[in-house]
Amino acid sequence: MNAAVPGWAGVLASVSLVALTVVVAWRRRLRLGREITFAAVRAGLQLAAVGAILLVVFKHTGLVGAFGWLAAMTLIAGQVAGRRARGLPGATVTATTAVAVGTAATLGVLLVLEVIEARPRVVIPAGGMVVSGAMQFTAVVLIRLRDEARTARLQVEARLALGLSAADAFAPHLRSALRTALIPVIDSTKTVGLISLPGAMTGLILAGVDPFTAIRYQIVVMYMLLAASALAVLTAARLTERVLFDEAHRLRPLPDQSPI
């Protein structure tokens, strides 16, 4: 057994950290004890189920199963990101398409250039990181676009009245939403290794891989996440811009309140 990987006894011991979190929440009267416990139990069960499924995928299904797994993750990610932007027309379809474009383009380039191996054991973890990053930033840009369409309606309609096209009238708000969505991933790329050691690099080092080998892999991962997030955000913004306006270049009405 690899000494760097905790055994099941270590996993059980780590439950004490969850208990500590519950005690802190209880002492501060946050009323979050039940939610923390549920989240911890759910995470453990989900990961155990995923581990069992991955064993089957790795041994019996090959790349077909790997890409099927990524397709399922993309659909789930689209649902999650779409729910965050509730009230925006076609939010779920837009989010799913954006995540799919970012994931397919990024992984496709890495596989074609043979930067990563075309094996399920490589494709699934790498694809999972891409889908997760694309989902997060797609949700951010969709929320921002929805809010901009609500709060800046008068400015947009004034530009439309002056004869500007829908794209030109909404352009300043589109750029603002894109900047808001992309700045976090740009900042995390700039500070990688200075503030924290990212997950992929940490996992490889814990597994006994040479640090310079782990660094090479982490560089690829960071560039992969940066590209996937940018492509997903740009795709989501483009599709949202189309559904916000009708054929006559009029801004569609949106609900005043949309729960997140």
PDB file of N, CA and C in Angstrom, residues 206-247:
ATOM      1  N   LEU A 206       2.088  13.544  -3.766  1.00  0.00           N
ATOM      2  CA  LEU A 206       1.739  12.592  -2.711  1.00  0.00           C
ATOM      3  C   LEU A 206       1.889  11.149  -3.183  1.00  0.00           C
ATOM      4  N   ALA A 207       1.682  10.933  -4.486  1.00  0.00           N
ATOM      5  CA  ALA A 207       1.825   9.577  -5.033  1.00  0.00           C
ATOM      6  C   ALA A 207       3.287   9.205  -5.273  1.00  0.00           C
ATOM      7  N   GLY A 208       4.217  10.129  -4.983  1.00  0.00           N
ATOM      8  CA  GLY A 208       5.629   9.824  -5.113  1.00  0.00           C
ATOM      9  C   GLY A 208       6.267  10.238  -6.425  1.00  0.00           C
ATOM     10  N   VAL A 209       5.521  11.010  -7.255  1.00  0.00           N
ATOM     11  CA  VAL A 209       6.064  11.453  -8.534  1.00  0.00           C
ATOM     12  C   VAL A 209       7.056  12.584  -8.302  1.00  0.00           C
ATOM     13  N   ASP A 210       8.089  12.640  -9.120  1.00  0.00           N
ATOM     14  CA  ASP A 210       9.081  13.702  -9.030  1.00  0.00           C
ATOM     15  C   ASP A 210       8.412  15.069  -9.181  1.00  0.00           C
ATOM     16  N   PRO A 211       8.769  16.059  -8.343  1.00  0.00           N
ATOM     17  CA  PRO A 211       8.113  17.367  -8.405  1.00  0.00           C
ATOM     18  C   PRO A 211       8.134  18.026  -9.778  1.00  0.00           C
ATOM     19  N   PHE A 212       9.235  17.890 -10.514  1.00  0.00           N
ATOM     20  CA  PHE A 212       9.297  18.519 -11.828  1.00  0.00           C
ATOM     21  C   PHE A 212       8.352  17.838 -12.821  1.00  0.00           C
ATOM     22  N   THR A 213       8.150  16.539 -12.652  1.00  0.00           N
ATOM     23  CA  THR A 213       7.160  15.844 -13.475  1.00  0.00           C
ATOM     24  C   THR A 213       5.764  16.323 -13.123  1.00  0.00           C
ATOM     25  N   ALA A 214       5.509  16.479 -11.831  1.00  0.00           N
ATOM     26  CA  ALA A 214       4.207  16.973 -11.385  1.00  0.00           C
ATOM     27  C   ALA A 214       3.966  18.395 -11.882  1.00  0.00           C
ATOM     28  N   ILE A 215       5.017  19.212 -11.907  1.00  0.00           N
ATOM     29  CA  ILE A 215       4.882  20.592 -12.381  1.00  0.00           C
ATOM     30  C   ILE A 215       4.507  20.621 -13.860  1.00  0.00           C
ATOM     31  N   ARG A 216       5.115  19.758 -14.661  1.00  0.00           N
ATOM     32  CA  ARG A 216       4.781  19.724 -16.089  1.00  0.00           C
ATOM     33  C   ARG A 216       3.310  19.389 -16.288  1.00  0.00           C
ATOM     34  N   TYR A 217       2.841  18.429 -15.533  1.00  0.00           N
ATOM     35  CA  TYR A 217       1.434  18.052 -15.647  1.00  0.00           C
ATOM     36  C   TYR A 217       0.533  19.201 -15.195  1.00  0.00           C
ATOM     37  N   GLN A 218       0.932  19.879 -14.121  1.00  0.00           N
ATOM     38  CA  GLN A 218       0.102  20.972 -13.611  1.00  0.00           C
ATOM     39  C   GLN A 218       0.051  22.145 -14.584  1.00  0.00           C
ATOM     40  N   ILE A 219       1.147  22.415 -15.277  1.00  0.00           N
ATOM     41  CA  ILE A 219       1.144  23.484 -16.280  1.00  0.00           C
ATOM     42  C   ILE A 219       0.124  23.170 -17.370  1.00  0.00           C
ATOM     43  N   VAL A 220       0.126  21.931 -17.832  1.00  0.00           N
ATOM     44  CA  VAL A 220      -0.859  21.526 -18.847  1.00  0.00           C
ATOM     45  C   VAL A 220      -2.272  21.685 -18.311  1.00  0.00           C
ATOM     46  N   VAL A 221      -2.480  21.288 -17.052  1.00  0.00           N
ATOM     47  CA  VAL A 221      -3.817  21.392 -16.451  1.00  0.00           C
ATOM     48  C   VAL A 221      -4.273  22.845 -16.371  1.00  0.00           C
ATOM     49  N   MET A 222      -3.389  23.743 -15.937  1.00  0.00           N
ATOM     50  CA  MET A 222      -3.772  25.144 -15.810  1.00  0.00           C
ATOM     51  C   MET A 222      -4.103  25.760 -17.168  1.00  0.00           C
ATOM     52  N   TYR A 223      -3.302  25.464 -18.175  1.00  0.00           N
ATOM     53  CA  TYR A 223      -3.583  25.986 -19.510  1.00  0.00           C
ATOM     54  C   TYR A 223      -4.884  25.394 -20.055  1.00  0.00           C
ATOM     55  N   MET A 224      -5.109  24.130 -19.739  1.00  0.00           N
ATOM     56  CA  MET A 224      -6.327  23.444 -20.157  1.00  0.00           C
ATOM     57  C   MET A 224      -7.558  24.100 -19.531  1.00  0.00           C
ATOM     58  N   LEU A 225      -7.494  24.387 -18.249  1.00  0.00           N
ATOM     59  CA  LEU A 225      -8.619  25.021 -17.559  1.00  0.00           C
ATOM     60  C   LEU A 225      -8.849  26.445 -18.056  1.00  0.00           C
ATOM     61  N   LEU A 226      -7.760  27.158 -18.309  1.00  0.00           N
ATOM     62  CA  LEU A 226      -7.883  28.527 -18.805  1.00  0.00           C
ATOM     63  C   LEU A 226      -8.590  28.547 -20.163  1.00  0.00           C
ATOM     64  N   ALA A 227      -8.156  27.676 -21.072  1.00  0.00           N
ATOM     65  CA  ALA A 227      -8.760  27.643 -22.404  1.00  0.00           C
ATOM     66  C   ALA A 227     -10.207  27.168 -22.349  1.00  0.00           C
ATOM     67  N   ALA A 228     -10.469  26.117 -21.579  1.00  0.00           N
ATOM     68  CA  ALA A 228     -11.831  25.578 -21.507  1.00  0.00           C
ATOM     69  C   ALA A 228     -12.793  26.599 -20.916  1.00  0.00           C
ATOM     70  N   SER A 229     -12.357  27.294 -19.874  1.00  0.00           N
ATOM     71  CA  SER A 229     -13.217  28.303 -19.252  1.00  0.00           C
ATOM     72  C   SER A 229     -13.499  29.447 -20.215  1.00  0.00           C
ATOM     73  N   ALA A 230     -12.463  29.908 -20.920  1.00  0.00           N
ATOM     74  CA  ALA A 230     -12.648  31.008 -21.861  1.00  0.00           C
ATOM     75  C   ALA A 230     -13.594  30.618 -22.992  1.00  0.00           C
ATOM     76  N   LEU A 231     -13.404  29.419 -23.548  1.00  0.00           N
ATOM     77  CA  LEU A 231     -14.277  28.972 -24.641  1.00  0.00           C
ATOM     78  C   LEU A 231     -15.721  28.799 -24.168  1.00  0.00           C
ATOM     79  N   ALA A 232     -15.883  28.227 -22.973  1.00  0.00           N
ATOM     80  CA  ALA A 232     -17.233  28.030 -22.452  1.00  0.00           C
ATOM     81  C   ALA A 232     -17.929  29.364 -22.188  1.00  0.00           C
ATOM     82  N   VAL A 233     -17.197  30.294 -21.596  1.00  0.00           N
ATOM     83  CA  VAL A 233     -17.773  31.607 -21.276  1.00  0.00           C
ATOM     84  C   VAL A 233     -18.152  32.354 -22.555  1.00  0.00           C
ATOM     85  N   LEU A 234     -17.270  32.347 -23.546  1.00  0.00           N
ATOM     86  CA  LEU A 234     -17.556  33.039 -24.803  1.00  0.00           C
ATOM     87  C   LEU A 234     -18.744  32.411 -25.523  1.00  0.00           C
ATOM     88  N   THR A 235     -18.828  31.083 -25.504  1.00  0.00           N
ATOM     89  CA  THR A 235     -19.959  30.403 -26.131  1.00  0.00           C
ATOM     90  C   THR A 235     -21.265  30.742 -25.425  1.00  0.00           C
ATOM     91  N   ALA A 236     -21.241  30.710 -24.086  1.00  0.00           N
ATOM     92  CA  ALA A 236     -22.444  31.030 -23.318  1.00  0.00           C
ATOM     93  C   ALA A 236     -22.894  32.463 -23.573  1.00  0.00           C
ATOM     94  N   ALA A 237     -21.929  33.388 -23.634  1.00  0.00           N
ATOM     95  CA  ALA A 237     -22.274  34.795 -23.865  1.00  0.00           C
ATOM     96  C   ALA A 237     -22.891  34.994 -25.244  1.00  0.00           C
ATOM     97  N   ARG A 238     -22.307  34.330 -26.236  1.00  0.00           N
ATOM     98  CA  ARG A 238     -22.818  34.468 -27.607  1.00  0.00           C
ATOM     99  C   ARG A 238     -24.233  33.930 -27.730  1.00  0.00           C
ATOM    100  N   LEU A 239     -24.479  32.753 -27.155  1.00  0.00           N
ATOM    101  CA  LEU A 239     -25.811  32.157 -27.225  1.00  0.00           C
ATOM    102  C   LEU A 239     -26.834  32.961 -26.432  1.00  0.00           C
ATOM    103  N   THR A 240     -26.415  33.485 -25.281  1.00  0.00           N
ATOM    104  CA  THR A 240     -27.327  34.274 -24.457  1.00  0.00           C
ATOM    105  C   THR A 240     -27.704  35.575 -25.147  1.00  0.00           C
ATOM    106  N   GLU A 241     -26.743  36.179 -25.802  1.00  0.00           N
ATOM    107  CA  GLU A 241     -27.007  37.423 -26.530  1.00  0.00           C
ATOM    108  C   GLU A 241     -28.120  37.218 -27.556  1.00  0.00           C
ATOM    109  N   ARG A 242     -28.140  36.057 -28.175  1.00  0.00           N
ATOM    110  CA  ARG A 242     -29.158  35.781 -29.191  1.00  0.00           C
ATOM    111  C   ARG A 242     -30.545  35.610 -28.580  1.00  0.00           C
ATOM    112  N   VAL A 243     -30.630  34.948 -27.413  1.00  0.00           N
ATOM    113  CA  VAL A 243     -31.959  34.688 -26.838  1.00  0.00           C
ATOM    114  C   VAL A 243     -32.503  35.899 -26.082  1.00  0.00           C
ATOM    115  N   LEU A 244     -31.632  36.852 -25.730  1.00  0.00           N
ATOM    116  CA  LEU A 244     -32.105  38.026 -25.000  1.00  0.00           C
ATOM    117  C   LEU A 244     -32.905  38.975 -25.892  1.00  0.00           C
ATOM    118  N   PHE A 245     -32.692  38.896 -27.206  1.00  0.00           N
ATOM    119  CA  PHE A 245     -33.360  39.806 -28.135  1.00  0.00           C
ATOM    120  C   PHE A 245     -34.212  39.007 -29.114  1.00  0.00           C
ATOM    121  N   ASP A 246     -35.333  39.599 -29.516  1.00  0.00           N
ATOM    122  CA  ASP A 246     -36.179  38.938 -30.511  1.00  0.00           C
ATOM    123  C   ASP A 246     -35.730  39.317 -31.920  1.00  0.00           C
ATOM    124  N   GLU A 247     -36.512  38.879 -32.913  1.00  0.00           N
ATOM    125  CA  GLU A 247     -36.126  39.112 -34.307  1.00  0.00           C
ATOM    126  C   GLU A 247     -36.103  40.594 -34.667  1.00  0.00           C
TER     127      GLU A 247
END
